[in-house]
Amino acid sequence: MKTVGPATGSAAPVRLTSYARGGGCACKIPPGELEAMVAGLLSPPSPGQALGGDEDRLLVGIDDGDDAAVVRTGDGTAVVSTADFFTPVVDDARDWGRIAAANALSDVYAMGGRPLVGLNLLGWPRDVLPAELAGEVLAGALDVARAAGCLVGGGHSIDSPEPLYGMAVTGLVDPDRLLRNDAGRPGVPLTLTKPLGVGILNNRHKRTGEVFAHAVAVMAALNDKASAAALEAGAVCATDVTGFGLLGHLHKLARASRVTAVVDAAAVPVLDGARESLRAGYVSGGTRRNLDWVRPHLDAGRAGEDQLQLLADAQTSGGLLVAGEIPGHPVIGELVPAVACTTLVIR
């Protein structure tokens, strides 16, 4: 947390998380509301609205809520494009930039792609917070983009009531080696490449000021190696775990793939301190909304409410959820033939 004072000249430390109602990917519009918003965009065009064959170039669009759009270029490659931004998830400005950049880049990795260039997306309450802090956010993001081999080429900024930051990222992907969320098949194991619990720890950080360095390290870590390992293992189905939680993103994957996902709750990795923080009540509204959304499709077995909230915890810059076994990462369940009205089973 920086000790630079706000624009008024105060010397008090600036807690960025206090300037936002939510934090990180927990501030996403709830998944049920979002699906209702875009429902009218999912229908195929009528004959009079045909795009002259161009629609065939859109390999991945909005239909199944995948992580990024993919467009075939015609020369044996495809462009992958995404955008992601959110309010502060931590108080340290440079760490927030690092986390937000890693989170935006993750959507490209989740599709099996390689990021080429990112554009900054910045909203800043310029009469409330000093410009120097915004510079720290941008510098942190640049550090992570450089580590990913991704160029950063400007972007767009606005004066906004809350601080917002993220990136629009463009990359390349082999159209014959895509990772997508509708390609899951029964009999395939499920692998998770980062532990859960950052949403709970971030909520505790926002409310108390306690810093959880291990959570920051997990969020700022790139998913590049996990993506490469998934492709090497022959995986064709994956997503990343962010604001809708493990259960929310797995529900979307299972629904799109027309299968049921079985989760071995005991095998799911969890960050140190997350369970204790959950029991102490540090659960975000986003996590509760995630769980409410999947309940109608969930066979919870013997799982208690605390366990379900952890599995639904709204992650920021979480790991990849891969249909396939990835060396060095835990298998947390499997895909099985579809069970009527049930996409998720906890055992």
mmCIF file of C-alpha atoms in Angstrom:
data_model
loop_
_atom_site.group_PDB
_atom_site.id
_atom_site.type_symbol
_atom_site.label_atom_id
_atom_site.label_comp_id
_atom_site.label_asym_id
_atom_site.label_seq_id
_atom_site.Cartn_x
_atom_site.Cartn_y
_atom_site.Cartn_z
ATOM 1 C CA MET A 1 0.000 0.000 0.000
ATOM 2 C CA LYS A 2 1.490 3.321 -1.048
ATOM 3 C CA THR A 3 1.760 6.209 1.397
ATOM 4 C CA VAL A 4 1.213 8.873 -1.246
ATOM 5 C CA GLY A 5 -1.664 11.097 -0.179
ATOM 6 C CA PRO A 6 -4.730 11.822 -2.311
ATOM 7 C CA ALA A 7 -5.112 14.920 -4.439
ATOM 8 C CA THR A 8 -6.193 16.960 -1.413
ATOM 9 C CA GLY A 9 -2.663 16.741 -0.031
ATOM 10 C CA SER A 10 -3.405 14.404 2.866
ATOM 11 C CA ALA A 11 -0.445 12.325 4.005
ATOM 12 C CA ALA A 12 -2.616 9.392 5.074
ATOM 13 C CA PRO A 13 -2.022 6.100 3.255
ATOM 14 C CA VAL A 14 -4.312 5.502 0.302
ATOM 15 C CA ARG A 15 -6.362 2.318 0.491
ATOM 16 C CA LEU A 16 -7.435 1.799 -3.097
ATOM 17 C CA THR A 17 -9.975 -0.875 -2.194
ATOM 18 C CA SER A 18 -11.927 1.671 -0.133
ATOM 19 C CA TYR A 19 -12.737 3.606 -3.308
ATOM 20 C CA ALA A 20 -14.712 0.764 -4.880
ATOM 21 C CA ARG A 21 -17.948 -0.979 -3.921
ATOM 22 C CA GLY A 22 -16.639 -4.362 -5.054
ATOM 23 C CA GLY A 23 -13.192 -5.676 -5.750
ATOM 24 C CA GLY A 24 -11.531 -7.581 -8.567
ATOM 25 C CA CYS A 25 -13.606 -10.112 -10.478
ATOM 26 C CA ALA A 26 -16.103 -10.231 -7.589
ATOM 27 C CA CYS A 27 -17.534 -6.981 -9.021
ATOM 28 C CA LYS A 28 -18.706 -8.749 -12.178
ATOM 29 C CA ILE A 29 -22.355 -8.511 -13.148
ATOM 30 C CA PRO A 30 -23.943 -11.722 -11.781
ATOM 31 C CA PRO A 31 -23.908 -14.530 -14.353
ATOM 32 C CA GLY A 32 -27.672 -14.942 -14.510
ATOM 33 C CA GLU A 33 -28.209 -11.225 -15.131
ATOM 34 C CA LEU A 34 -25.444 -11.162 -17.731
ATOM 35 C CA GLU A 35 -26.935 -14.070 -19.662
ATOM 36 C CA ALA A 36 -30.309 -12.318 -19.706
ATOM 37 C CA MET A 37 -28.661 -9.163 -21.080
ATOM 38 C CA VAL A 38 -27.021 -10.925 -24.027
ATOM 39 C CA ALA A 39 -29.808 -13.421 -24.747
ATOM 40 C CA GLY A 40 -31.036 -11.411 -27.721
ATOM 41 C CA LEU A 41 -27.573 -11.488 -29.293
ATOM 42 C CA LEU A 42 -27.365 -15.270 -29.488
ATOM 43 C CA SER A 43 -29.860 -15.953 -32.261
ATOM 44 C CA PRO A 44 -28.430 -16.617 -35.745
ATOM 45 C CA PRO A 45 -28.976 -13.811 -38.272
ATOM 46 C CA SER A 46 -31.968 -14.000 -40.548
ATOM 47 C CA PRO A 47 -31.303 -14.502 -44.284
ATOM 48 C CA GLY A 48 -31.597 -10.769 -44.842
ATOM 49 C CA GLN A 49 -28.935 -10.148 -42.199
ATOM 50 C CA ALA A 50 -26.405 -12.653 -43.481
ATOM 51 C CA LEU A 51 -22.812 -11.477 -43.281
ATOM 52 C CA GLY A 52 -21.785 -12.815 -46.666
ATOM 53 C CA GLY A 53 -19.973 -15.818 -45.202
ATOM 54 C CA ASP A 54 -17.896 -13.770 -42.768
ATOM 55 C CA GLU A 55 -19.713 -15.372 -39.822
ATOM 56 C CA ASP A 56 -17.888 -18.618 -40.623
ATOM 57 C CA ARG A 57 -14.633 -16.906 -39.710
ATOM 58 C CA LEU A 58 -15.829 -16.396 -36.118
ATOM 59 C CA LEU A 59 -14.654 -19.654 -34.569
ATOM 60 C CA VAL A 60 -15.592 -18.659 -31.011
ATOM 61 C CA GLY A 61 -18.128 -15.958 -30.259
ATOM 62 C CA ILE A 62 -20.676 -15.154 -27.590
ATOM 63 C CA ASP A 63 -22.843 -18.286 -27.711
ATOM 64 C CA ASP A 64 -21.257 -20.375 -24.942
ATOM 65 C CA GLY A 65 -19.668 -17.587 -22.909
ATOM 66 C CA ASP A 66 -16.107 -18.580 -23.751
ATOM 67 C CA ASP A 67 -13.116 -16.637 -22.489
ATOM 68 C CA ALA A 68 -12.312 -14.722 -25.682
ATOM 69 C CA ALA A 69 -13.383 -14.297 -29.294
ATOM 70 C CA VAL A 70 -11.457 -16.179 -31.978
ATOM 71 C CA VAL A 71 -11.485 -15.157 -35.649
ATOM 72 C CA ARG A 72 -9.883 -17.144 -38.469
ATOM 73 C CA THR A 73 -7.562 -14.953 -40.560
ATOM 74 C CA GLY A 74 -7.390 -17.189 -43.639
ATOM 75 C CA ASP A 75 -3.659 -17.857 -43.562
ATOM 76 C CA GLY A 76 -3.771 -20.859 -41.247
ATOM 77 C CA THR A 77 -3.833 -18.799 -38.068
ATOM 78 C CA ALA A 78 -6.518 -17.127 -35.975
ATOM 79 C CA VAL A 79 -6.726 -13.968 -33.903
ATOM 80 C CA VAL A 80 -7.855 -14.225 -30.283
ATOM 81 C CA SER A 81 -9.244 -11.044 -28.715
ATOM 82 C CA THR A 82 -10.450 -10.206 -25.220
ATOM 83 C CA ALA A 83 -10.960 -7.360 -22.769
ATOM 84 C CA ASP A 84 -11.078 -7.401 -18.982
ATOM 85 C CA PHE A 85 -11.082 -4.712 -16.295
ATOM 86 C CA PHE A 86 -12.164 -4.320 -12.681
ATOM 87 C CA THR A 87 -11.993 -2.216 -9.538
ATOM 88 C CA PRO A 88 -9.042 -2.496 -7.097
ATOM 89 C CA VAL A 89 -8.594 -5.922 -5.576
ATOM 90 C CA VAL A 90 -5.650 -4.874 -3.369
ATOM 91 C CA ASP A 91 -4.473 -1.554 -1.946
ATOM 92 C CA ASP A 92 -1.017 -1.576 -3.518
ATOM 93 C CA ALA A 93 -1.341 0.172 -6.889
ATOM 94 C CA ARG A 94 1.495 -1.666 -8.627
ATOM 95 C CA ASP A 95 0.202 -5.043 -7.420
ATOM 96 C CA TRP A 96 -3.269 -4.175 -8.693
ATOM 97 C CA GLY A 97 -1.795 -3.444 -12.120
ATOM 98 C CA ARG A 98 0.129 -6.719 -12.122
ATOM 99 C CA ILE A 99 -2.954 -8.716 -11.138
ATOM 100 C CA ALA A 100 -5.253 -7.011 -13.637
ATOM 101 C CA ALA A 101 -2.800 -7.560 -16.487
ATOM 102 C CA ALA A 102 -2.309 -11.233 -15.597
ATOM 103 C CA ASN A 103 -6.078 -11.627 -15.434
ATOM 104 C CA ALA A 104 -6.624 -10.101 -18.889
ATOM 105 C CA LEU A 105 -3.828 -12.151 -20.445
ATOM 106 C CA SER A 106 -5.338 -15.280 -18.912
ATOM 107 C CA ASP A 107 -8.274 -15.197 -21.326
ATOM 108 C CA VAL A 108 -5.849 -15.614 -24.236
ATOM 109 C CA TYR A 109 -4.051 -18.482 -22.506
ATOM 110 C CA ALA A 110 -7.398 -20.112 -21.687
ATOM 111 C CA MET A 111 -8.054 -20.371 -25.432
ATOM 112 C CA GLY A 112 -4.610 -21.883 -26.101
ATOM 113 C CA GLY A 113 -3.312 -18.623 -27.560
ATOM 114 C CA ARG A 114 -0.238 -16.430 -27.292
ATOM 115 C CA PRO A 115 -0.737 -12.712 -26.459
ATOM 116 C CA LEU A 116 0.797 -10.168 -28.839
ATOM 117 C CA VAL A 117 -0.337 -6.717 -27.716
ATOM 118 C CA GLY A 118 -2.362 -5.215 -24.907
ATOM 119 C CA LEU A 119 -4.119 -1.856 -24.615
ATOM 120 C CA ASN A 120 -4.619 -0.202 -21.236
ATOM 121 C CA LEU A 121 -8.197 0.437 -20.067
ATOM 122 C CA LEU A 122 -8.123 2.977 -17.217
ATOM 123 C CA GLY A 123 -10.852 4.738 -15.281
ATOM 124 C CA TRP A 124 -9.560 7.166 -12.661
ATOM 125 C CA PRO A 125 -11.242 9.544 -10.159
ATOM 126 C CA ARG A 126 -8.747 12.268 -10.984
ATOM 127 C CA ASP A 127 -10.057 14.773 -8.424
ATOM 128 C CA VAL A 128 -9.816 12.205 -5.634
ATOM 129 C CA LEU A 129 -6.736 10.055 -6.249
ATOM 130 C CA PRO A 130 -3.305 11.282 -7.399
ATOM 131 C CA ALA A 131 -2.119 10.633 -10.933
ATOM 132 C CA GLU A 132 1.057 9.104 -9.523
ATOM 133 C CA LEU A 133 -0.947 6.142 -8.257
ATOM 134 C CA ALA A 134 -2.427 5.585 -11.706
ATOM 135 C CA GLY A 135 1.128 5.573 -13.028
ATOM 136 C CA GLU A 136 1.975 2.821 -10.544
ATOM 137 C CA VAL A 137 -0.963 0.751 -11.757
ATOM 138 C CA LEU A 138 0.201 1.091 -15.370
ATOM 139 C CA ALA A 139 3.780 0.270 -14.434
ATOM 140 C CA GLY A 140 2.750 -2.924 -12.663
ATOM 141 C CA ALA A 141 0.748 -4.024 -15.670
ATOM 142 C CA LEU A 142 3.681 -3.312 -17.970
ATOM 143 C CA ASP A 143 5.938 -5.505 -15.821
ATOM 144 C CA VAL A 144 3.613 -8.484 -16.244
ATOM 145 C CA ALA A 145 3.001 -7.876 -19.950
ATOM 146 C CA ARG A 146 6.751 -7.807 -20.573
ATOM 147 C CA ALA A 147 7.156 -11.065 -18.663
ATOM 148 C CA ALA A 148 4.523 -12.539 -21.007
ATOM 149 C CA GLY A 149 6.317 -11.255 -24.098
ATOM 150 C CA CYS A 150 3.306 -9.053 -24.815
ATOM 151 C CA LEU A 151 3.690 -5.507 -26.123
ATOM 152 C CA VAL A 152 1.654 -2.682 -24.594
ATOM 153 C CA GLY A 153 0.535 -0.004 -27.035
ATOM 154 C CA GLY A 154 -1.373 2.791 -25.326
ATOM 155 C CA GLY A 155 -5.084 2.352 -24.651
ATOM 156 C CA HIS A 156 -7.913 4.503 -23.355
ATOM 157 C CA SER A 157 -8.662 6.394 -20.130
ATOM 158 C CA ILE A 158 -11.644 8.180 -18.613
ATOM 159 C CA ASP A 159 -12.408 10.211 -15.505
ATOM 160 C CA SER A 160 -14.609 7.845 -13.489
ATOM 161 C CA PRO A 161 -16.180 7.752 -9.979
ATOM 162 C CA GLU A 162 -14.327 4.540 -9.100
ATOM 163 C CA PRO A 163 -10.816 3.473 -10.097
ATOM 164 C CA LEU A 164 -10.944 0.852 -12.862
ATOM 165 C CA TYR A 165 -8.121 -0.879 -14.677
ATOM 166 C CA GLY A 166 -7.653 -3.703 -17.150
ATOM 167 C CA MET A 167 -6.518 -4.500 -20.657
ATOM 168 C CA ALA A 168 -7.815 -5.338 -24.106
ATOM 169 C CA VAL A 169 -5.519 -8.066 -25.413
ATOM 170 C CA THR A 170 -4.986 -9.447 -28.896
ATOM 171 C CA GLY A 171 -3.094 -12.657 -29.595
ATOM 172 C CA LEU A 172 -2.641 -15.504 -32.031
ATOM 173 C CA VAL A 173 -3.857 -19.080 -31.786
ATOM 174 C CA ASP A 174 -3.706 -22.170 -33.952
ATOM 175 C CA PRO A 175 -7.342 -22.717 -35.050
ATOM 176 C CA ASP A 176 -6.747 -26.480 -35.041
ATOM 177 C CA ARG A 177 -5.486 -26.437 -31.432
ATOM 178 C CA LEU A 178 -8.057 -24.302 -29.675
ATOM 179 C CA LEU A 179 -8.989 -24.722 -26.028
ATOM 180 C CA ARG A 180 -12.707 -23.981 -25.702
ATOM 181 C CA ASN A 181 -15.392 -24.618 -23.137
ATOM 182 C CA ASP A 182 -17.779 -26.623 -25.349
ATOM 183 C CA ALA A 183 -15.342 -29.425 -26.217
ATOM 184 C CA GLY A 184 -15.513 -31.470 -23.010
ATOM 185 C CA ARG A 185 -16.274 -35.183 -23.330
ATOM 186 C CA PRO A 186 -17.295 -37.860 -20.789
ATOM 187 C CA GLY A 187 -14.471 -39.837 -19.217
ATOM 188 C CA VAL A 188 -11.973 -36.959 -19.173
ATOM 189 C CA PRO A 189 -10.402 -35.820 -15.862
ATOM 190 C CA LEU A 190 -10.547 -32.212 -14.672
ATOM 191 C CA THR A 191 -7.389 -30.352 -13.644
ATOM 192 C CA LEU A 192 -7.160 -27.020 -11.767
ATOM 193 C CA THR A 193 -3.885 -25.096 -12.022
ATOM 194 C CA LYS A 194 -4.239 -22.533 -9.200
ATOM 195 C CA PRO A 195 -5.697 -22.871 -5.701
ATOM 196 C CA LEU A 196 -9.007 -21.307 -4.712
ATOM 197 C CA GLY A 197 -9.553 -18.750 -1.967
ATOM 198 C CA VAL A 198 -8.271 -15.445 -3.340
ATOM 199 C CA GLY A 199 -11.782 -13.974 -3.306
ATOM 200 C CA ILE A 200 -12.173 -14.661 0.401
ATOM 201 C CA LEU A 201 -8.709 -13.312 1.236
ATOM 202 C CA ASN A 202 -9.263 -10.242 -0.940
ATOM 203 C CA ASN A 203 -12.525 -9.570 0.872
ATOM 204 C CA ARG A 204 -10.693 -9.794 4.182
ATOM 205 C CA HIS A 205 -7.968 -7.469 2.870
ATOM 206 C CA LYS A 206 -10.582 -4.912 1.783
ATOM 207 C CA ARG A 207 -12.302 -4.963 5.172
ATOM 208 C CA THR A 208 -9.257 -5.123 7.463
ATOM 209 C CA GLY A 209 -6.198 -3.951 5.534
ATOM 210 C CA GLU A 210 -4.375 -7.225 6.198
ATOM 211 C CA VAL A 211 -2.027 -8.097 3.325
ATOM 212 C CA PHE A 212 -1.854 -11.663 1.996
ATOM 213 C CA ALA A 213 1.319 -11.789 -0.067
ATOM 214 C CA HIS A 214 0.781 -15.406 -1.112
ATOM 215 C CA ALA A 215 -2.615 -14.504 -2.589
ATOM 216 C CA VAL A 216 -1.076 -11.582 -4.489
ATOM 217 C CA ALA A 217 1.612 -13.894 -5.874
ATOM 218 C CA VAL A 218 -1.001 -16.380 -7.102
ATOM 219 C CA MET A 219 -3.097 -13.680 -8.778
ATOM 220 C CA ALA A 220 -0.117 -12.029 -10.472
ATOM 221 C CA ALA A 221 1.194 -15.340 -11.837
ATOM 222 C CA LEU A 222 0.681 -15.930 -15.549
ATOM 223 C CA ASN A 223 -1.192 -18.952 -16.902
ATOM 224 C CA ASP A 224 1.219 -19.291 -19.833
ATOM 225 C CA LYS A 225 2.928 -22.472 -18.693
ATOM 226 C CA ALA A 226 -0.376 -24.108 -17.752
ATOM 227 C CA SER A 227 -1.768 -23.304 -21.203
ATOM 228 C CA ALA A 228 1.286 -24.728 -22.947
ATOM 229 C CA ALA A 229 1.118 -27.865 -20.797
ATOM 230 C CA ALA A 230 -2.575 -28.329 -21.627
ATOM 231 C CA LEU A 231 -1.840 -28.135 -25.351
ATOM 232 C CA GLU A 232 1.112 -30.499 -24.980
ATOM 233 C CA ALA A 233 -1.171 -32.989 -23.215
ATOM 234 C CA GLY A 234 -3.616 -32.844 -26.122
ATOM 235 C CA ALA A 235 -6.380 -30.993 -24.259
ATOM 236 C CA VAL A 236 -9.114 -29.346 -26.332
ATOM 237 C CA CYS A 237 -11.378 -28.033 -23.557
ATOM 238 C CA ALA A 238 -10.526 -25.441 -20.911
ATOM 239 C CA THR A 239 -11.582 -22.203 -19.271
ATOM 240 C CA ASP A 240 -10.087 -19.962 -16.627
ATOM 241 C CA VAL A 241 -11.607 -19.599 -13.171
ATOM 242 C CA THR A 242 -12.416 -15.984 -12.356
ATOM 243 C CA GLY A 243 -15.417 -14.048 -11.080
ATOM 244 C CA PHE A 244 -18.044 -16.792 -11.406
ATOM 245 C CA GLY A 245 -16.011 -19.141 -9.204
ATOM 246 C CA LEU A 246 -15.023 -22.747 -9.869
ATOM 247 C CA LEU A 247 -18.637 -23.926 -9.759
ATOM 248 C CA GLY A 248 -19.883 -21.152 -12.040
ATOM 249 C CA HIS A 249 -17.241 -21.629 -14.708
ATOM 250 C CA LEU A 250 -17.496 -25.402 -14.495
ATOM 251 C CA HIS A 251 -21.276 -25.172 -14.874
ATOM 252 C CA LYS A 252 -20.804 -23.140 -18.060
ATOM 253 C CA LEU A 253 -18.253 -25.652 -19.394
ATOM 254 C CA ALA A 254 -20.428 -28.670 -18.605
ATOM 255 C CA ARG A 255 -23.555 -27.038 -20.025
ATOM 256 C CA ALA A 256 -21.781 -26.029 -23.255
ATOM 257 C CA SER A 257 -20.253 -29.506 -23.599
ATOM 258 C CA ARG A 258 -23.520 -31.284 -22.736
ATOM 259 C CA VAL A 259 -21.936 -33.301 -19.939
ATOM 260 C CA THR A 260 -22.045 -33.398 -16.138
ATOM 261 C CA ALA A 261 -18.989 -32.466 -14.073
ATOM 262 C CA VAL A 262 -18.145 -34.382 -10.904
ATOM 263 C CA VAL A 263 -15.965 -32.498 -8.405
ATOM 264 C CA ASP A 264 -13.934 -34.216 -5.687
ATOM 265 C CA ALA A 265 -14.089 -31.406 -3.141
ATOM 266 C CA ALA A 266 -11.259 -32.847 -1.041
ATOM 267 C CA ALA A 267 -8.909 -32.681 -4.031
ATOM 268 C CA VAL A 268 -9.470 -28.971 -4.758
ATOM 269 C CA PRO A 269 -6.410 -26.922 -3.681
ATOM 270 C CA VAL A 270 -7.093 -24.005 -1.318
ATOM 271 C CA LEU A 271 -4.877 -21.101 -0.266
ATOM 272 C CA ASP A 272 -3.622 -20.965 3.316
ATOM 273 C CA GLY A 273 -5.948 -18.890 5.470
ATOM 274 C CA ALA A 274 -8.925 -19.053 3.129
ATOM 275 C CA ARG A 275 -10.953 -21.579 5.124
ATOM 276 C CA GLU A 276 -10.376 -19.718 8.371
ATOM 277 C CA SER A 277 -11.324 -16.415 6.720
ATOM 278 C CA LEU A 278 -14.477 -17.969 5.301
ATOM 279 C CA ARG A 279 -15.507 -19.187 8.754
ATOM 280 C CA ALA A 280 -14.884 -15.643 10.032
ATOM 281 C CA GLY A 281 -17.423 -14.320 7.528
ATOM 282 C CA TYR A 282 -15.251 -12.818 4.806
ATOM 283 C CA VAL A 283 -17.446 -13.939 1.917
ATOM 284 C CA SER A 284 -18.196 -11.559 -0.959
ATOM 285 C CA GLY A 285 -21.641 -10.906 -2.376
ATOM 286 C CA GLY A 286 -20.345 -12.128 -5.723
ATOM 287 C CA THR A 287 -19.568 -15.526 -4.227
ATOM 288 C CA ARG A 288 -23.062 -15.839 -2.775
ATOM 289 C CA ARG A 289 -24.588 -14.890 -6.137
ATOM 290 C CA ASN A 290 -22.413 -17.487 -7.884
ATOM 291 C CA LEU A 291 -23.699 -20.212 -5.598
ATOM 292 C CA ASP A 292 -27.321 -19.124 -5.974
ATOM 293 C CA TRP A 293 -26.924 -19.270 -9.760
ATOM 294 C CA VAL A 294 -25.665 -22.863 -9.877
ATOM 295 C CA ARG A 295 -27.860 -24.344 -7.113
ATOM 296 C CA PRO A 296 -30.666 -25.406 -9.491
ATOM 297 C CA HIS A 297 -28.131 -27.458 -11.460
ATOM 298 C CA LEU A 298 -26.129 -28.774 -8.481
ATOM 299 C CA ASP A 299 -26.155 -32.106 -6.663
ATOM 300 C CA ALA A 300 -24.258 -31.021 -3.544
ATOM 301 C CA GLY A 301 -24.118 -34.463 -1.949
ATOM 302 C CA ARG A 302 -22.835 -34.124 1.596
ATOM 303 C CA ALA A 303 -21.039 -30.825 1.010
ATOM 304 C CA GLY A 304 -21.791 -28.205 3.644
ATOM 305 C CA GLU A 305 -22.525 -24.544 2.972
ATOM 306 C CA ASP A 306 -18.960 -23.431 3.809
ATOM 307 C CA GLN A 307 -17.526 -25.930 1.352
ATOM 308 C CA LEU A 308 -19.937 -24.823 -1.361
ATOM 309 C CA GLN A 309 -19.100 -21.155 -0.786
ATOM 310 C CA LEU A 310 -15.412 -21.956 -1.148
ATOM 311 C CA LEU A 311 -16.055 -23.775 -4.422
ATOM 312 C CA ALA A 312 -18.114 -20.790 -5.610
ATOM 313 C CA ASP A 313 -15.591 -18.209 -4.358
ATOM 314 C CA ALA A 314 -15.256 -15.356 -6.856
ATOM 315 C CA GLN A 315 -11.673 -15.613 -8.046
ATOM 316 C CA THR A 316 -9.522 -12.878 -9.554
ATOM 317 C CA SER A 317 -6.873 -14.058 -12.014
ATOM 318 C CA GLY A 318 -7.486 -17.678 -11.102
ATOM 319 C CA GLY A 319 -6.028 -20.766 -12.717
ATOM 320 C CA LEU A 320 -7.002 -22.747 -15.756
ATOM 321 C CA LEU A 321 -9.654 -25.435 -15.448
ATOM 322 C CA VAL A 322 -8.644 -28.036 -18.028
ATOM 323 C CA ALA A 323 -10.486 -31.106 -19.264
ATOM 324 C CA GLY A 324 -7.414 -33.305 -19.211
ATOM 325 C CA GLU A 325 -4.612 -34.314 -16.894
ATOM 326 C CA ILE A 326 -1.816 -31.730 -16.625
ATOM 327 C CA PRO A 327 1.438 -32.858 -14.974
ATOM 328 C CA GLY A 328 2.212 -31.027 -11.751
ATOM 329 C CA HIS A 329 -1.376 -29.948 -11.064
ATOM 330 C CA PRO A 330 -4.151 -31.692 -9.109
ATOM 331 C CA VAL A 331 -6.969 -33.624 -10.753
ATOM 332 C CA ILE A 332 -10.120 -32.383 -9.017
ATOM 333 C CA GLY A 333 -12.788 -34.467 -10.726
ATOM 334 C CA GLU A 334 -14.013 -35.699 -14.082
ATOM 335 C CA LEU A 335 -16.581 -35.217 -16.805
ATOM 336 C CA VAL A 336 -19.284 -37.895 -17.064
ATOM 337 C CA PRO A 337 -22.309 -38.440 -19.326
ATOM 338 C CA ALA A 338 -24.991 -35.823 -18.822
ATOM 339 C CA VAL A 339 -27.368 -36.290 -15.896
ATOM 340 C CA ALA A 340 -30.812 -34.740 -16.403
ATOM 341 C CA CYS A 341 -30.997 -31.151 -15.080
ATOM 342 C CA THR A 342 -27.634 -31.549 -13.329
ATOM 343 C CA THR A 343 -24.344 -30.095 -14.580
ATOM 344 C CA LEU A 344 -22.474 -30.315 -11.265
ATOM 345 C CA VAL A 345 -22.063 -33.098 -8.720
ATOM 346 C CA ILE A 346 -20.009 -32.720 -5.523
ATOM 347 C CA ARG A 347 -18.618 -35.839 -3.933
#
